């Protein structure tokens, strides 16, 4: 498979079976790391003659994630589709199959994220739509149509999630590659970054000073009532970039 430019496949992956495809999808859901996402996308490309069947099964798994209230789990399925449509643009049958199914899957997972208050997942879905438009994977009309369909279910505030938010992960989890043509945003321009955080945290005090009202200090708390120190956050990565193929 490495000779074909599909280095993440295994010897048993040379033969198509629907059961094996479902097992590969389940592995990507349970452990959404680099290898499992790449293996799923490459398996679909290798067996492109089964594109319609493969994408139908992919959509069925996404609907199950929605029904179980697990939008973050279903996000791995969008990462698989993203890897296919970005890395393998010559796979016409797969591209067409995903084009037909992505509007429904994106809106279903977004609606589920709204219901479950999964702000990070909802934000990542919209970020993928922006990426597909920016990189010419899909047309502006197509991406905007999906976005409007998603937003009919409501929107979640992402003010404290940077635009490149990624949930806490261990070393084996899915970590998209960085890319030179997508520089990270400075904290002052990120939603919830330094500029916005300063306004949110100091706005009430500044308004009080401007109006001449006395500044009232909060009452002293008993040690048992004090919140524990915040856990350090990991540096976020951009979830919208294509996966490494090496």
PDB file of C-alpha atoms in Angstrom:
ATOM      1  CA  UNK A   1       0.000   0.000   0.000  1.00  0.00           C
ATOM      2  CA  UNK A   2       2.936   2.335   0.584  1.00  0.00           C
ATOM      3  CA  UNK A   3       3.758   2.032  -3.123  1.00  0.00           C
ATOM      4  CA  UNK A   4       0.283   3.424  -3.814  1.00  0.00           C
ATOM      5  CA  UNK A   5       0.804   6.355  -1.466  1.00  0.00           C
ATOM      6  CA  UNK A   6      -1.461   4.823   1.187  1.00  0.00           C
ATOM      7  CA  UNK A   7       1.009   4.073   3.992  1.00  0.00           C
ATOM      8  CA  UNK A   8      -1.485   3.653   6.832  1.00  0.00           C
ATOM      9  CA  UNK A   9      -3.268   0.610   5.418  1.00  0.00           C
ATOM     10  CA  UNK A  10      -2.678  -2.936   6.596  1.00  0.00           C
ATOM     11  CA  UNK A  11      -2.326  -6.088   4.479  1.00  0.00           C
ATOM     12  CA  UNK A  12      -5.894  -7.184   5.268  1.00  0.00           C
ATOM     13  CA  UNK A  13      -7.201  -3.835   3.983  1.00  0.00           C
ATOM     14  CA  UNK A  14      -6.526  -4.835   0.364  1.00  0.00           C
ATOM     15  CA  UNK A  15      -9.881  -6.615   0.251  1.00  0.00           C
ATOM     16  CA  UNK A  16     -13.168  -4.738   0.601  1.00  0.00           C
ATOM     17  CA  UNK A  17     -15.814  -5.927   3.020  1.00  0.00           C
ATOM     18  CA  UNK A  18     -18.513  -3.793   4.553  1.00  0.00           C
ATOM     19  CA  UNK A  19     -17.848  -5.387   7.933  1.00  0.00           C
ATOM     20  CA  UNK A  20     -14.171  -4.384   7.833  1.00  0.00           C
ATOM     21  CA  UNK A  21     -15.114  -0.837   6.825  1.00  0.00           C
ATOM     22  CA  UNK A  22     -17.456  -0.560   9.810  1.00  0.00           C
ATOM     23  CA  UNK A  23     -14.716  -1.872  12.098  1.00  0.00           C
ATOM     24  CA  UNK A  24     -12.316   0.762  10.755  1.00  0.00           C
ATOM     25  CA  UNK A  25     -14.892   3.494  11.370  1.00  0.00           C
ATOM     26  CA  UNK A  26     -15.526   2.245  14.909  1.00  0.00           C
ATOM     27  CA  UNK A  27     -11.789   2.275  15.602  1.00  0.00           C
ATOM     28  CA  UNK A  28     -11.603   5.897  14.457  1.00  0.00           C
ATOM     29  CA  UNK A  29     -14.484   6.779  16.803  1.00  0.00           C
ATOM     30  CA  UNK A  30     -12.985   5.023  19.804  1.00  0.00           C
ATOM     31  CA  UNK A  31      -9.458   6.290  19.210  1.00  0.00           C
ATOM     32  CA  UNK A  32      -9.476   9.315  16.869  1.00  0.00           C
ATOM     33  CA  UNK A  33      -5.718   9.456  16.407  1.00  0.00           C
ATOM     34  CA  UNK A  34      -3.631  10.193  13.345  1.00  0.00           C
ATOM     35  CA  UNK A  35      -3.357   6.579  12.182  1.00  0.00           C
ATOM     36  CA  UNK A  36      -7.026   5.664  12.608  1.00  0.00           C
ATOM     37  CA  UNK A  37      -8.234   8.728  10.688  1.00  0.00           C
ATOM     38  CA  UNK A  38      -5.693   8.205   7.906  1.00  0.00           C
ATOM     39  CA  UNK A  39      -6.431   4.488   7.707  1.00  0.00           C
ATOM     40  CA  UNK A  40     -10.151   5.115   7.281  1.00  0.00           C
ATOM     41  CA  UNK A  41      -9.704   7.715   4.544  1.00  0.00           C
ATOM     42  CA  UNK A  42      -7.129   5.616   2.697  1.00  0.00           C
ATOM     43  CA  UNK A  43      -9.281   2.483   2.917  1.00  0.00           C
ATOM     44  CA  UNK A  44     -12.149   4.404   1.343  1.00  0.00           C
ATOM     45  CA  UNK A  45      -9.871   5.676  -1.432  1.00  0.00           C
ATOM     46  CA  UNK A  46      -8.409   2.233  -2.112  1.00  0.00           C
ATOM     47  CA  UNK A  47     -11.932   0.838  -2.511  1.00  0.00           C
ATOM     48  CA  UNK A  48     -13.431   3.804  -4.331  1.00  0.00           C
ATOM     49  CA  UNK A  49     -15.530   1.481  -6.454  1.00  0.00           C
ATOM     50  CA  UNK A  50     -17.607   0.986  -3.286  1.00  0.00           C
ATOM     51  CA  UNK A  51     -17.873   4.732  -2.636  1.00  0.00           C
ATOM     52  CA  UNK A  52     -21.664   4.861  -2.399  1.00  0.00           C
ATOM     53  CA  UNK A  53     -21.828   1.932   0.018  1.00  0.00           C
ATOM     54  CA  UNK A  54     -18.916   3.243   2.092  1.00  0.00           C
ATOM     55  CA  UNK A  55     -20.348   6.744   2.499  1.00  0.00           C
ATOM     56  CA  UNK A  56     -23.820   5.385   3.259  1.00  0.00           C
ATOM     57  CA  UNK A  57     -22.330   3.343   6.117  1.00  0.00           C
ATOM     58  CA  UNK A  58     -20.345   6.413   7.243  1.00  0.00           C
ATOM     59  CA  UNK A  59     -23.588   8.424   7.384  1.00  0.00           C
ATOM     60  CA  UNK A  60     -25.349   5.671   9.310  1.00  0.00           C
ATOM     61  CA  UNK A  61     -22.646   5.777  11.999  1.00  0.00           C
ATOM     62  CA  UNK A  62     -22.956   9.592  12.156  1.00  0.00           C
ATOM     63  CA  UNK A  63     -26.718   9.285  12.698  1.00  0.00           C
ATOM     64  CA  UNK A  64     -26.082   6.848  15.522  1.00  0.00           C
ATOM     65  CA  UNK A  65     -23.711   9.345  17.172  1.00  0.00           C
ATOM     66  CA  UNK A  66     -26.457  11.961  16.915  1.00  0.00           C
ATOM     67  CA  UNK A  67     -29.074   9.642  18.384  1.00  0.00           C
ATOM     68  CA  UNK A  68     -26.769   8.828  21.315  1.00  0.00           C
ATOM     69  CA  UNK A  69     -26.012  12.500  21.981  1.00  0.00           C
ATOM     70  CA  UNK A  70     -22.308  12.174  21.128  1.00  0.00           C
ATOM     71  CA  UNK A  71     -21.439  14.987  18.700  1.00  0.00           C
ATOM     72  CA  UNK A  72     -17.769  15.061  19.727  1.00  0.00           C
ATOM     73  CA  UNK A  73     -17.465  11.367  18.852  1.00  0.00           C
ATOM     74  CA  UNK A  74     -19.148  11.959  15.497  1.00  0.00           C
ATOM     75  CA  UNK A  75     -16.662  14.736  14.761  1.00  0.00           C
ATOM     76  CA  UNK A  76     -14.107  12.037  13.910  1.00  0.00           C
ATOM     77  CA  UNK A  77     -16.299  11.105  10.935  1.00  0.00           C
ATOM     78  CA  UNK A  78     -16.051  14.657   9.613  1.00  0.00           C
ATOM     79  CA  UNK A  79     -12.278  14.483  10.022  1.00  0.00           C
ATOM     80  CA  UNK A  80     -12.292  11.347   7.853  1.00  0.00           C
ATOM     81  CA  UNK A  81     -14.358  13.109   5.181  1.00  0.00           C
ATOM     82  CA  UNK A  82     -12.097  16.156   5.432  1.00  0.00           C
ATOM     83  CA  UNK A  83      -9.010  14.003   4.863  1.00  0.00           C
ATOM     84  CA  UNK A  84     -10.562  12.384   1.795  1.00  0.00           C
ATOM     85  CA  UNK A  85     -11.806  15.564   0.116  1.00  0.00           C
ATOM     86  CA  UNK A  86      -8.572  17.470   0.752  1.00  0.00           C
ATOM     87  CA  UNK A  87      -5.880  14.826   0.178  1.00  0.00           C
ATOM     88  CA  UNK A  88      -7.589  12.811  -2.542  1.00  0.00           C
ATOM     89  CA  UNK A  89      -9.332  15.340  -4.743  1.00  0.00           C
ATOM     90  CA  UNK A  90      -8.938  13.022  -7.709  1.00  0.00           C
ATOM     91  CA  UNK A  91     -11.238  10.455  -6.108  1.00  0.00           C
ATOM     92  CA  UNK A  92     -14.263  11.626  -8.053  1.00  0.00           C
ATOM     93  CA  UNK A  93     -16.725   8.980  -6.870  1.00  0.00           C
ATOM     94  CA  UNK A  94     -15.889   9.526  -3.194  1.00  0.00           C
ATOM     95  CA  UNK A  95     -15.990  13.293  -3.587  1.00  0.00           C
ATOM     96  CA  UNK A  96     -19.445  13.055  -5.150  1.00  0.00           C
ATOM     97  CA  UNK A  97     -20.689  10.662  -2.466  1.00  0.00           C
ATOM     98  CA  UNK A  98     -19.496  12.886   0.374  1.00  0.00           C
ATOM     99  CA  UNK A  99     -20.886  15.988  -1.356  1.00  0.00           C
ATOM    100  CA  UNK A 100     -24.325  14.369  -1.330  1.00  0.00           C
ATOM    101  CA  UNK A 101     -24.170  13.346   2.356  1.00  0.00           C
ATOM    102  CA  UNK A 102     -22.185  16.088   4.101  1.00  0.00           C
ATOM    103  CA  UNK A 103     -25.010  18.678   4.307  1.00  0.00           C
ATOM    104  CA  UNK A 104     -27.223  16.331   6.306  1.00  0.00           C
ATOM    105  CA  UNK A 105     -24.416  14.918   8.461  1.00  0.00           C
ATOM    106  CA  UNK A 106     -22.976  18.351   9.306  1.00  0.00           C
ATOM    107  CA  UNK A 107     -26.358  19.790  10.271  1.00  0.00           C
ATOM    108  CA  UNK A 108     -27.266  16.698  12.326  1.00  0.00           C
ATOM    109  CA  UNK A 109     -24.022  16.759  14.303  1.00  0.00           C
ATOM    110  CA  UNK A 110     -24.243  20.533  14.760  1.00  0.00           C
ATOM    111  CA  UNK A 111     -27.824  20.277  16.025  1.00  0.00           C
ATOM    112  CA  UNK A 112     -26.711  17.549  18.413  1.00  0.00           C
ATOM    113  CA  UNK A 113     -23.840  19.773  19.612  1.00  0.00           C
ATOM    114  CA  UNK A 114     -26.334  22.577  20.331  1.00  0.00           C
ATOM    115  CA  UNK A 115     -28.592  20.232  22.283  1.00  0.00           C
ATOM    116  CA  UNK A 116     -25.665  18.873  24.286  1.00  0.00           C
ATOM    117  CA  UNK A 117     -24.078  22.336  24.760  1.00  0.00           C
ATOM    118  CA  UNK A 118     -20.903  21.040  23.079  1.00  0.00           C
ATOM    119  CA  UNK A 119     -19.534  24.441  22.100  1.00  0.00           C
ATOM    120  CA  UNK A 120     -16.143  23.201  20.911  1.00  0.00           C
ATOM    121  CA  UNK A 121     -17.689  20.642  18.566  1.00  0.00           C
ATOM    122  CA  UNK A 122     -20.163  23.140  17.095  1.00  0.00           C
ATOM    123  CA  UNK A 123     -17.342  25.601  16.505  1.00  0.00           C
ATOM    124  CA  UNK A 124     -15.162  22.983  14.799  1.00  0.00           C
ATOM    125  CA  UNK A 125     -17.966  22.009  12.422  1.00  0.00           C
ATOM    126  CA  UNK A 126     -18.356  25.630  11.299  1.00  0.00           C
ATOM    127  CA  UNK A 127     -14.577  25.949  11.036  1.00  0.00           C
ATOM    128  CA  UNK A 128     -14.458  22.985   8.656  1.00  0.00           C
ATOM    129  CA  UNK A 129     -17.037  24.693   6.438  1.00  0.00           C
ATOM    130  CA  UNK A 130     -14.884  27.827   6.340  1.00  0.00           C
ATOM    131  CA  UNK A 131     -11.833  25.763   5.476  1.00  0.00           C
ATOM    132  CA  UNK A 132     -13.531  23.921   2.626  1.00  0.00           C
ATOM    133  CA  UNK A 133     -14.595  27.217   1.114  1.00  0.00           C
ATOM    134  CA  UNK A 134     -11.203  28.904   1.611  1.00  0.00           C
ATOM    135  CA  UNK A 135      -9.315  26.026  -0.004  1.00  0.00           C
ATOM    136  CA  UNK A 136     -11.719  25.560  -2.872  1.00  0.00           C
ATOM    137  CA  UNK A 137     -12.760  22.067  -1.823  1.00  0.00           C
ATOM    138  CA  UNK A 138     -16.419  23.051  -2.094  1.00  0.00           C
ATOM    139  CA  UNK A 139     -18.099  26.143  -3.470  1.00  0.00           C
ATOM    140  CA  UNK A 140     -19.047  29.137  -1.354  1.00  0.00           C
ATOM    141  CA  UNK A 141     -22.726  28.499  -2.077  1.00  0.00           C
ATOM    142  CA  UNK A 142     -22.443  24.882  -0.905  1.00  0.00           C
ATOM    143  CA  UNK A 143     -20.638  25.771   2.334  1.00  0.00           C
ATOM    144  CA  UNK A 144     -22.912  28.717   3.092  1.00  0.00           C
ATOM    145  CA  UNK A 145     -25.976  26.551   2.562  1.00  0.00           C
ATOM    146  CA  UNK A 146     -24.718  24.039   5.151  1.00  0.00           C
ATOM    147  CA  UNK A 147     -23.821  26.836   7.559  1.00  0.00           C
ATOM    148  CA  UNK A 148     -27.316  28.323   7.315  1.00  0.00           C
ATOM    149  CA  UNK A 149     -28.842  24.884   7.825  1.00  0.00           C
ATOM    150  CA  UNK A 150     -26.720  24.416  10.946  1.00  0.00           C
ATOM    151  CA  UNK A 151     -27.467  27.815  12.419  1.00  0.00           C
ATOM    152  CA  UNK A 152     -31.213  27.209  12.183  1.00  0.00           C
ATOM    153  CA  UNK A 153     -30.717  25.021  15.229  1.00  0.00           C
ATOM    154  CA  UNK A 154     -29.201  27.945  17.128  1.00  0.00           C
ATOM    155  CA  UNK A 155     -25.682  29.044  17.903  1.00  0.00           C
ATOM    156  CA  UNK A 156     -23.506  28.589  20.943  1.00  0.00           C
ATOM    157  CA  UNK A 157     -21.266  31.286  22.339  1.00  0.00           C
ATOM    158  CA  UNK A 158     -17.650  30.467  21.558  1.00  0.00           C
ATOM    159  CA  UNK A 159     -16.226  33.569  23.265  1.00  0.00           C
ATOM    160  CA  UNK A 160     -13.981  31.520  25.519  1.00  0.00           C
ATOM    161  CA  UNK A 161     -12.929  29.069  22.818  1.00  0.00           C
ATOM    162  CA  UNK A 162     -10.084  30.194  20.528  1.00  0.00           C
ATOM    163  CA  UNK A 163     -10.765  29.710  16.825  1.00  0.00           C
ATOM    164  CA  UNK A 164      -8.146  26.943  16.895  1.00  0.00           C
ATOM    165  CA  UNK A 165      -9.629  25.201  19.937  1.00  0.00           C
ATOM    166  CA  UNK A 166      -8.778  21.566  20.510  1.00  0.00           C
ATOM    167  CA  UNK A 167     -10.009  19.591  23.541  1.00  0.00           C
ATOM    168  CA  UNK A 168      -7.581  18.078  26.021  1.00  0.00           C
ATOM    169  CA  UNK A 169      -5.924  15.077  24.439  1.00  0.00           C
ATOM    170  CA  UNK A 170      -3.263  12.551  25.177  1.00  0.00           C
ATOM    171  CA  UNK A 171      -0.336  11.899  22.889  1.00  0.00           C
ATOM    172  CA  UNK A 172      -2.189   9.239  20.903  1.00  0.00           C
ATOM    173  CA  UNK A 173      -5.224  11.383  20.031  1.00  0.00           C
ATOM    174  CA  UNK A 174      -5.941  12.980  16.684  1.00  0.00           C
ATOM    175  CA  UNK A 175      -3.608  15.958  16.259  1.00  0.00           C
ATOM    176  CA  UNK A 176      -3.897  17.666  12.862  1.00  0.00           C
ATOM    177  CA  UNK A 177      -0.707  18.816  11.185  1.00  0.00           C
ATOM    178  CA  UNK A 178       0.353  22.422  11.284  1.00  0.00           C
ATOM    179  CA  UNK A 179       0.806  24.163   7.958  1.00  0.00           C
ATOM    180  CA  UNK A 180       2.942  27.115   6.929  1.00  0.00           C
ATOM    181  CA  UNK A 181       0.160  28.803   4.968  1.00  0.00           C
ATOM    182  CA  UNK A 182      -2.135  28.989   7.997  1.00  0.00           C
ATOM    183  CA  UNK A 183      -0.402  31.178  10.620  1.00  0.00           C
ATOM    184  CA  UNK A 184      -1.915  31.066  14.098  1.00  0.00           C
ATOM    185  CA  UNK A 185      -4.048  33.979  15.196  1.00  0.00           C
ATOM    186  CA  UNK A 186      -2.663  36.299  17.813  1.00  0.00           C
ATOM    187  CA  UNK A 187      -4.494  36.182  21.155  1.00  0.00           C
ATOM    188  CA  UNK A 188      -5.836  39.704  20.571  1.00  0.00           C
ATOM    189  CA  UNK A 189      -7.717  38.535  17.466  1.00  0.00           C
ATOM    190  CA  UNK A 190      -9.054  35.252  18.808  1.00  0.00           C
ATOM    191  CA  UNK A 191     -12.553  35.095  20.269  1.00  0.00           C
ATOM    192  CA  UNK A 192     -11.947  35.001  23.976  1.00  0.00           C
ATOM    193  CA  UNK A 193      -8.323  36.131  23.478  1.00  0.00           C
ATOM    194  CA  UNK A 194      -6.376  38.783  25.342  1.00  0.00           C
ATOM    195  CA  UNK A 195      -8.287  41.761  23.961  1.00  0.00           C
ATOM    196  CA  UNK A 196     -11.731  40.308  24.539  1.00  0.00           C
ATOM    197  CA  UNK A 197     -10.747  38.776  27.861  1.00  0.00           C
ATOM    198  CA  UNK A 198      -9.559  42.165  29.067  1.00  0.00           C
ATOM    199  CA  UNK A 199     -12.891  43.747  28.221  1.00  0.00           C
ATOM    200  CA  UNK A 200     -14.840  40.931  29.856  1.00  0.00           C
ATOM    201  CA  UNK A 201     -12.821  40.906  33.046  1.00  0.00           C
ATOM    202  CA  UNK A 202     -12.327  44.615  33.553  1.00  0.00           C
ATOM    203  CA  UNK A 203     -15.406  46.138  31.952  1.00  0.00           C
ATOM    204  CA  UNK A 204     -17.523  46.447  35.109  1.00  0.00           C
ATOM    205  CA  UNK A 205     -14.707  48.030  37.099  1.00  0.00           C
ATOM    206  CA  UNK A 206     -13.913  50.519  34.316  1.00  0.00           C
ATOM    207  CA  UNK A 207     -17.559  51.548  34.031  1.00  0.00           C
ATOM    208  CA  UNK A 208     -17.741  52.051  37.796  1.00  0.00           C
ATOM    209  CA  UNK A 209     -14.647  54.257  37.785  1.00  0.00           C
ATOM    210  CA  UNK A 210     -15.919  56.300  34.827  1.00  0.00           C
ATOM    211  CA  UNK A 211     -19.240  56.934  36.555  1.00  0.00           C
ATOM    212  CA  UNK A 212     -17.610  57.953  39.807  1.00  0.00           C
ATOM    213  CA  UNK A 213     -19.176  55.057  41.706  1.00  0.00           C
ATOM    214  CA  UNK A 214     -17.074  53.609  44.504  1.00  0.00           C
ATOM    215  CA  UNK A 215     -15.319  50.337  43.775  1.00  0.00           C
ATOM    216  CA  UNK A 216     -16.691  47.637  46.057  1.00  0.00           C
ATOM    217  CA  UNK A 217     -14.298  44.852  46.933  1.00  0.00           C
ATOM    218  CA  UNK A 218     -15.765  41.341  47.059  1.00  0.00           C
ATOM    219  CA  UNK A 219     -16.266  39.889  50.549  1.00  0.00           C
ATOM    220  CA  UNK A 220     -13.470  37.773  51.940  1.00  0.00           C
ATOM    221  CA  UNK A 221     -14.151  34.065  51.388  1.00  0.00           C
ATOM    222  CA  UNK A 222     -13.549  31.308  53.862  1.00  0.00           C
ATOM    223  CA  UNK A 223     -10.680  29.037  52.658  1.00  0.00           C
ATOM    224  CA  UNK A 224     -13.148  26.166  52.225  1.00  0.00           C
ATOM    225  CA  UNK A 225     -15.176  28.269  49.748  1.00  0.00           C
ATOM    226  CA  UNK A 226     -12.296  29.268  47.549  1.00  0.00           C
ATOM    227  CA  UNK A 227     -12.009  27.699  44.122  1.00  0.00           C
ATOM    228  CA  UNK A 228      -8.933  25.523  43.498  1.00  0.00           C
ATOM    229  CA  UNK A 229      -6.317  27.016  41.170  1.00  0.00           C
ATOM    230  CA  UNK A 230      -7.132  26.627  37.477  1.00  0.00           C
ATOM    231  CA  UNK A 231      -5.494  23.758  35.677  1.00  0.00           C
ATOM    232  CA  UNK A 232      -3.031  24.883  33.004  1.00  0.00           C
ATOM    233  CA  UNK A 233      -4.457  24.614  29.489  1.00  0.00           C
ATOM    234  CA  UNK A 234      -2.559  23.068  26.640  1.00  0.00           C
ATOM    235  CA  UNK A 235      -1.628  25.190  23.669  1.00  0.00           C
ATOM    236  CA  UNK A 236      -4.520  24.793  21.184  1.00  0.00           C
ATOM    237  CA  UNK A 237      -3.878  23.488  17.704  1.00  0.00           C
ATOM    238  CA  UNK A 238      -5.712  24.172  14.481  1.00  0.00           C
ATOM    239  CA  UNK A 239      -8.280  21.372  13.958  1.00  0.00           C
ATOM    240  CA  UNK A 240      -9.066  22.529  10.449  1.00  0.00           C
ATOM    241  CA  UNK A 241      -5.858  21.520   8.694  1.00  0.00           C
ATOM    242  CA  UNK A 242      -5.406  18.321   6.649  1.00  0.00           C
ATOM    243  CA  UNK A 243      -3.780  15.358   8.286  1.00  0.00           C
ATOM    244  CA  UNK A 244      -0.167  14.447   7.741  1.00  0.00           C
ATOM    245  CA  UNK A 245       0.248  11.756   5.151  1.00  0.00           C
ATOM    246  CA  UNK A 246       3.712  10.616   6.290  1.00  0.00           C
TER     247      UNK A 246
END
